[in-house]
Amino acid sequence: RFSTMWARCASLSLLVQRAVGCGRDSFGKGAWRASARQLSTTTAADDDDAAAGRVIDPAVETAAREDLAAAFRWAARLGFHESVVNHFSMAVSDDGSKFLLNPRLRHYARIRASDVVLVDAHDKSTLDRPDAPEVTAWNFHSQIHALVPEARCILHCHMPSITTLACLKDFELLMLDQNACRFYKRIAYDRDYNGIALEEEEGVRVANLLANGERVLVMGNHGVMVIGPSVGEAFDELYYLDKAAHVQVQALQTGRELSIIPEDIASMTCKQWQEYPEYFTEHFNELKRILDDEEPNYKD
């Protein structure tokens, strides 16, 4: 609402300036009507965006940029990245259609807040822009943000441990430890690897797999997709998913029989995890404080 009012004030100011510059006579000969039509068009577009939840609060965008930059830096530190691919995004409009995405072919360890690209899921010309995002990032994130309302933040990467499990026949994250129990009944599985997501339809297919309330999608022969209401919460999920997957890989390597936590205990433990939501965000806040000390340019 504030952004809409600001746009109207700016347009009205321009209108008045034109009135003064044109003079009373010329203004009466059409300049006023032309400027009024422009103001009407501008405010109508603003009203449409506001009604559709597409207006962006500048403060929200700034915070999201800094959070994404921090997530990229920490993903690189923790070995979650792969070359200059994989992608994270964060919605900044209420309807999720306008979102921030990492720039094409930029290493996670170098991304700053100002590097993150603002895109619109409804803009079909996005891939024609000079700063166009990577095509698979666009195909995944534009469709998931549009089709899965709870996916405010989307993190996609190919972490070694979870990708290793995703390469096993009938793979599943087993309830082997406390960290794994966090994800009890919260994971969807894509067992139909369909190649590199060069077509929009693949993004739609993947989005539909997240339509039942799961926060994690383990993608067969590929990697993982984690969604959440904020960058901090989604990154914390990614962090603990990696921990749980690593334990499972190591346990399988022993060749001994696995001790699976009973379902009732796994369910109870998952509920206990969810009772401490501030723990999720505070972990990420601490990670940002470390960057403030060691790599403060992530906010630039």
CSV table of C-alpha atoms in Angstrom, one decimal:
chain,number,residue,atom,x,y,z
A,1,ARG,CA,0.0,0.0,0.0
A,2,PHE,CA,2.9,2.4,0.8
A,3,SER,CA,4.6,1.6,-2.5
A,4,THR,CA,1.3,2.4,-4.4
A,5,MET,CA,0.8,5.7,-2.6
A,6,TRP,CA,4.5,6.6,-3.3
A,7,ALA,CA,4.1,5.9,-7.0
A,8,ARG,CA,0.9,8.1,-7.1
A,9,CYS,CA,2.7,11.0,-5.4
A,10,ALA,CA,5.6,10.7,-7.8
A,11,SER,CA,3.3,10.7,-10.8
A,12,LEU,CA,1.3,13.6,-9.5
A,13,SER,CA,4.5,15.6,-8.9
A,14,LEU,CA,5.6,14.9,-12.5
A,15,LEU,CA,2.1,16.1,-13.7
A,16,VAL,CA,2.5,19.4,-11.8
A,17,GLN,CA,6.0,20.0,-13.1
A,18,ARG,CA,4.8,19.5,-16.7
A,19,ALA,CA,1.9,21.9,-16.1
A,20,VAL,CA,4.3,24.6,-14.9
A,21,GLY,CA,6.7,23.9,-17.7
A,22,CYS,CA,4.2,24.0,-20.5
A,23,GLY,CA,2.5,27.2,-19.5
A,24,ARG,CA,-1.3,27.7,-19.1
A,25,ASP,CA,-2.1,28.1,-22.8
A,26,SER,CA,-0.2,25.0,-24.1
A,27,PHE,CA,-1.3,23.0,-21.1
A,28,GLY,CA,-4.9,23.7,-21.9
A,29,LYS,CA,-4.3,22.5,-25.5
A,30,GLY,CA,-3.8,18.9,-24.6
A,31,ALA,CA,-0.7,18.5,-22.4
A,32,TRP,CA,-2.9,18.3,-19.3
A,33,ARG,CA,-5.1,15.7,-20.8
A,34,ALA,CA,-2.1,13.6,-22.0
A,35,SER,CA,-0.4,13.8,-18.6
A,36,ALA,CA,-3.7,13.0,-16.8
A,37,ARG,CA,-4.1,9.9,-19.0
A,38,GLN,CA,-0.5,8.8,-18.1
A,39,LEU,CA,-1.3,9.3,-14.4
A,40,SER,CA,-4.5,7.4,-14.7
A,41,THR,CA,-2.7,4.5,-16.5
A,42,THR,CA,0.1,4.4,-13.9
A,43,THR,CA,-2.2,4.4,-10.9
A,44,ALA,CA,-4.5,1.8,-12.5
A,45,ALA,CA,-1.5,-0.5,-13.0
A,46,ASP,CA,-0.5,0.2,-9.4
A,47,ASP,CA,-4.0,-0.6,-8.2
A,48,ASP,CA,-4.0,-3.9,-10.2
A,49,ASP,CA,-0.6,-4.9,-8.7
A,50,ALA,CA,-1.8,-4.0,-5.2
A,51,ALA,CA,-5.0,-6.0,-5.6
A,52,ALA,CA,-3.1,-9.0,-6.9
A,53,GLY,CA,-0.5,-8.8,-4.1
A,54,ARG,CA,2.3,-8.0,-6.5
A,55,VAL,CA,3.5,-4.8,-4.9
A,56,ILE,CA,7.0,-5.1,-3.3
A,57,ASP,CA,7.9,-3.5,0.0
A,58,PRO,CA,11.5,-2.1,-0.5
A,59,ALA,CA,12.4,-3.1,3.1
A,60,VAL,CA,11.3,-6.7,2.5
A,61,GLU,CA,13.3,-6.9,-0.7
A,62,THR,CA,16.4,-5.5,1.0
A,63,ALA,CA,16.2,-8.1,3.8
A,64,ALA,CA,15.5,-10.9,1.4
A,65,ARG,CA,18.6,-9.9,-0.7
A,66,GLU,CA,20.8,-10.0,2.3
A,67,ASP,CA,19.4,-13.3,3.5
A,68,LEU,CA,19.9,-15.0,0.2
A,69,ALA,CA,23.4,-13.7,-0.1
A,70,ALA,CA,24.2,-15.1,3.3
A,71,ALA,CA,22.7,-18.4,2.3
A,72,PHE,CA,24.8,-18.6,-0.8
A,73,ARG,CA,28.0,-17.8,1.2
A,74,TRP,CA,27.2,-20.4,3.8
A,75,ALA,CA,26.2,-23.0,1.2
A,76,ALA,CA,29.7,-22.6,-0.3
A,77,ARG,CA,31.4,-22.8,3.1
A,78,LEU,CA,29.5,-26.0,3.9
A,79,GLY,CA,30.1,-27.7,0.5
A,80,PHE,CA,26.4,-27.6,-0.5
A,81,HIS,CA,27.3,-25.8,-3.8
A,82,GLU,CA,28.2,-27.4,-7.2
A,83,SER,CA,30.3,-25.4,-9.6
A,84,VAL,CA,28.4,-22.2,-10.6
A,85,VAL,CA,25.0,-24.0,-10.9
A,86,ASN,CA,22.2,-24.8,-8.4
A,87,HIS,CA,19.8,-22.0,-7.3
A,88,PHE,CA,18.1,-20.4,-4.4
A,89,SER,CA,15.2,-18.0,-4.5
A,90,MET,CA,12.9,-15.9,-2.2
A,91,ALA,CA,9.5,-14.4,-3.0
A,92,VAL,CA,9.1,-10.7,-2.3
A,93,SER,CA,5.5,-10.1,-3.4
A,94,ASP,CA,2.6,-11.4,-1.4
A,95,ASP,CA,1.4,-13.6,-4.3
A,96,GLY,CA,4.9,-15.1,-4.8
A,97,SER,CA,5.1,-14.1,-8.5
A,98,LYS,CA,7.9,-11.6,-8.0
A,99,PHE,CA,11.0,-13.3,-6.5
A,100,LEU,CA,14.8,-13.0,-6.1
A,101,LEU,CA,17.1,-15.5,-7.8
A,102,ASN,CA,20.8,-15.9,-7.9
A,103,PRO,CA,22.6,-14.5,-11.0
A,104,ARG,CA,23.6,-16.8,-13.8
A,105,LEU,CA,27.0,-18.5,-13.6
A,106,ARG,CA,28.1,-16.8,-10.4
A,107,HIS,CA,29.9,-18.8,-7.7
A,108,TYR,CA,28.0,-18.9,-4.4
A,109,ALA,CA,31.1,-17.7,-2.5
A,110,ARG,CA,31.1,-14.4,-4.4
A,111,ILE,CA,27.4,-13.5,-4.5
A,112,ARG,CA,26.4,-10.2,-2.8
A,113,ALA,CA,23.0,-8.8,-2.0
A,114,SER,CA,23.1,-6.5,-5.0
A,115,ASP,CA,23.9,-9.3,-7.4
A,116,VAL,CA,20.6,-11.1,-6.8
A,117,VAL,CA,18.2,-10.8,-9.7
A,118,LEU,CA,14.5,-9.7,-9.3
A,119,VAL,CA,12.3,-11.6,-11.7
A,120,ASP,CA,8.5,-12.0,-12.3
A,121,ALA,CA,7.0,-15.4,-12.8
A,122,HIS,CA,4.4,-13.9,-15.1
A,123,ASP,CA,7.0,-12.3,-17.4
A,124,LYS,CA,7.6,-14.7,-20.3
A,125,SER,CA,10.4,-12.5,-21.6
A,126,THR,CA,12.6,-13.0,-18.5
A,127,LEU,CA,15.0,-15.3,-20.3
A,128,ASP,CA,15.6,-12.6,-23.0
A,129,ARG,CA,16.9,-10.1,-20.5
A,130,PRO,CA,20.7,-9.3,-20.4
A,131,ASP,CA,20.8,-10.4,-16.8
A,132,ALA,CA,18.6,-13.5,-17.5
A,133,PRO,CA,18.8,-16.2,-14.8
A,134,GLU,CA,19.9,-19.7,-15.7
A,135,VAL,CA,17.2,-21.5,-17.7
A,136,THR,CA,16.7,-24.5,-15.3
A,137,ALA,CA,16.6,-22.1,-12.4
A,138,TRP,CA,13.8,-20.2,-14.1
A,139,ASN,CA,11.8,-23.3,-15.1
A,140,PHE,CA,11.9,-24.7,-11.5
A,141,HIS,CA,11.5,-21.5,-9.4
A,142,SER,CA,8.9,-19.6,-11.5
A,143,GLN,CA,6.6,-22.6,-11.5
A,144,ILE,CA,7.0,-23.6,-7.8
A,145,HIS,CA,6.5,-20.0,-6.7
A,146,ALA,CA,3.4,-19.7,-8.8
A,147,LEU,CA,1.9,-23.1,-7.9
A,148,VAL,CA,3.0,-23.7,-4.3
A,149,PRO,CA,1.9,-20.7,-2.1
A,150,GLU,CA,3.9,-21.9,0.9
A,151,ALA,CA,7.1,-22.0,-1.1
A,152,ARG,CA,8.2,-18.5,-0.2
A,153,CYS,CA,11.8,-19.6,-0.2
A,154,ILE,CA,13.2,-22.4,-2.5
A,155,LEU,CA,16.6,-23.9,-2.1
A,156,HIS,CA,17.9,-26.4,-4.7
A,157,CYS,CA,21.2,-28.1,-4.6
A,158,HIS,CA,23.1,-31.4,-5.1
A,159,MET,CA,24.6,-32.0,-1.7
A,160,PRO,CA,26.7,-35.2,-1.9
A,161,SER,CA,25.0,-37.3,0.9
A,162,ILE,CA,21.4,-36.7,0.0
A,163,THR,CA,22.2,-37.1,-3.7
A,164,THR,CA,24.0,-40.4,-2.9
A,165,LEU,CA,20.8,-41.7,-1.3
A,166,ALA,CA,18.7,-40.4,-4.2
A,167,CYS,CA,20.8,-42.7,-6.5
A,168,LEU,CA,19.6,-45.8,-4.6
A,169,LYS,CA,16.7,-47.9,-5.9
A,170,ASP,CA,13.6,-47.2,-3.8
A,171,PHE,CA,15.5,-44.6,-1.8
A,172,GLU,CA,14.2,-43.1,1.4
A,173,LEU,CA,15.5,-41.1,4.3
A,174,LEU,CA,15.4,-43.6,7.1
A,175,MET,CA,14.5,-42.6,10.7
A,176,LEU,CA,18.0,-43.5,12.0
A,177,ASP,CA,18.6,-40.5,14.3
A,178,GLN,CA,17.1,-37.5,16.0
A,179,ASN,CA,17.9,-35.3,13.0
A,180,ALA,CA,16.2,-37.6,10.6
A,181,CYS,CA,13.0,-37.6,12.7
A,182,ARG,CA,12.7,-33.9,12.0
A,183,PHE,CA,11.6,-34.9,8.5
A,184,TYR,CA,9.2,-37.7,9.4
A,185,LYS,CA,6.4,-37.6,6.8
A,186,ARG,CA,7.6,-34.2,5.6
A,187,ILE,CA,9.5,-35.5,2.5
A,188,ALA,CA,8.2,-36.1,-1.0
A,189,TYR,CA,10.1,-38.3,-3.4
A,190,ASP,CA,10.6,-37.9,-7.1
A,191,ARG,CA,11.7,-41.3,-8.5
A,192,ASP,CA,11.3,-40.3,-12.1
A,193,TYR,CA,14.4,-38.5,-13.2
A,194,ASN,CA,13.5,-36.6,-16.3
A,195,GLY,CA,16.8,-35.0,-17.5
A,196,ILE,CA,17.9,-31.4,-17.2
A,197,ALA,CA,15.0,-29.0,-16.7
A,198,LEU,CA,15.2,-27.2,-20.0
A,199,GLU,CA,11.5,-27.0,-20.5
A,200,GLU,CA,8.8,-25.2,-18.4
A,201,GLU,CA,6.8,-28.4,-18.1
A,202,GLU,CA,9.5,-30.0,-15.9
A,203,GLY,CA,9.0,-27.2,-13.5
A,204,VAL,CA,5.3,-27.8,-13.4
A,205,ARG,CA,5.8,-31.5,-12.8
A,206,VAL,CA,8.2,-30.9,-9.9
A,207,ALA,CA,5.9,-28.2,-8.4
A,208,ASN,CA,3.0,-30.7,-8.4
A,209,LEU,CA,5.1,-33.1,-6.3
A,210,LEU,CA,5.2,-30.4,-3.5
A,211,ALA,CA,1.5,-29.8,-3.5
A,212,ASN,CA,0.7,-31.9,-0.5
A,213,GLY,CA,2.4,-29.9,2.2
A,214,GLU,CA,5.9,-31.5,2.2
A,215,ARG,CA,8.8,-29.2,2.8
A,216,VAL,CA,11.4,-31.4,1.1
A,217,LEU,CA,11.6,-33.0,-2.3
A,218,VAL,CA,14.3,-35.6,-2.8
A,219,MET,CA,14.9,-35.8,-6.5
A,220,GLY,CA,15.9,-39.2,-7.8
A,221,ASN,CA,19.4,-39.3,-9.5
A,222,HIS,CA,19.5,-35.5,-9.1
A,223,GLY,CA,19.5,-33.7,-5.7
A,224,VAL,CA,17.1,-32.0,-3.3
A,225,MET,CA,14.6,-29.1,-3.2
A,226,VAL,CA,13.7,-27.5,0.1
A,227,ILE,CA,11.0,-24.9,0.6
A,228,GLY,CA,10.1,-22.8,3.5
A,229,PRO,CA,8.5,-19.5,4.7
A,230,SER,CA,11.8,-17.7,5.0
A,231,VAL,CA,15.4,-18.1,3.9
A,232,GLY,CA,16.5,-18.8,7.5
A,233,GLU,CA,14.0,-21.6,8.1
A,234,ALA,CA,14.6,-23.2,4.7
A,235,PHE,CA,18.4,-23.1,5.1
A,236,ASP,CA,18.1,-24.7,8.6
A,237,GLU,CA,16.0,-27.5,7.0
A,238,LEU,CA,18.7,-27.9,4.4
A,239,TYR,CA,21.4,-28.0,7.0
A,240,TYR,CA,19.8,-30.7,9.1
A,241,LEU,CA,18.7,-32.7,6.0
A,242,ASP,CA,22.4,-32.9,5.0
A,243,LYS,CA,23.3,-34.0,8.6
A,244,ALA,CA,20.7,-36.8,8.5
A,245,ALA,CA,21.6,-38.0,5.0
A,246,HIS,CA,25.3,-38.1,6.0
A,247,VAL,CA,24.5,-40.3,9.0
A,248,GLN,CA,22.5,-42.7,6.8
A,249,VAL,CA,25.3,-43.0,4.2
A,250,GLN,CA,27.8,-43.7,6.9
A,251,ALA,CA,25.5,-46.2,8.6
A,252,LEU,CA,25.0,-48.1,5.3
A,253,GLN,CA,28.7,-48.3,4.8
A,254,THR,CA,29.1,-50.4,8.0
A,255,GLY,CA,27.2,-53.2,6.4
A,256,ARG,CA,25.5,-53.9,9.7
A,257,GLU,CA,21.8,-54.1,10.3
A,258,LEU,CA,20.2,-50.7,10.8
A,259,SER,CA,18.4,-49.7,14.0
A,260,ILE,CA,15.3,-47.8,12.8
A,261,ILE,CA,13.4,-45.6,15.2
A,262,PRO,CA,9.8,-46.8,15.6
A,263,GLU,CA,7.2,-44.7,13.8
A,264,ASP,CA,5.4,-43.5,17.0
A,265,ILE,CA,8.7,-42.2,18.4
A,266,ALA,CA,9.7,-40.7,15.1
A,267,SER,CA,6.4,-38.9,14.8
A,268,MET,CA,6.6,-37.6,18.4
A,269,THR,CA,10.2,-36.4,17.8
A,270,CYS,CA,9.2,-34.6,14.6
A,271,LYS,CA,6.4,-32.8,16.6
A,272,GLN,CA,9.0,-31.8,19.2
A,273,TRP,CA,11.2,-30.3,16.5
A,274,GLN,CA,8.3,-28.2,15.3
A,275,GLU,CA,7.7,-26.8,18.8
A,276,TYR,CA,10.9,-24.8,18.7
A,277,PRO,CA,10.6,-22.6,15.5
A,278,GLU,CA,12.7,-19.8,16.9
A,279,TYR,CA,15.6,-22.2,17.0
A,280,PHE,CA,15.5,-22.5,13.2
A,281,THR,CA,15.7,-18.8,12.5
A,282,GLU,CA,18.2,-18.1,15.3
A,283,HIS,CA,20.6,-20.6,13.8
A,284,PHE,CA,20.6,-18.6,10.6
A,285,ASN,CA,20.9,-15.3,12.4
A,286,GLU,CA,24.1,-16.6,14.1
A,287,LEU,CA,25.4,-17.6,10.7
A,288,LYS,CA,24.8,-14.1,9.4
A,289,ARG,CA,26.6,-12.6,12.5
A,290,ILE,CA,29.7,-14.7,11.6
A,291,LEU,CA,29.6,-13.3,8.0
A,292,ASP,CA,29.2,-9.8,9.5
A,293,ASP,CA,32.6,-10.4,11.2
A,294,GLU,CA,34.3,-12.3,8.4
A,295,GLU,CA,32.7,-11.4,5.0
A,296,PRO,CA,30.6,-8.3,5.6
A,297,ASN,CA,30.6,-7.5,1.8
A,298,TYR,CA,27.8,-10.1,1.4
A,299,LYS,CA,25.4,-7.2,2.3
A,300,ASP,CA,26.7,-4.9,-0.5
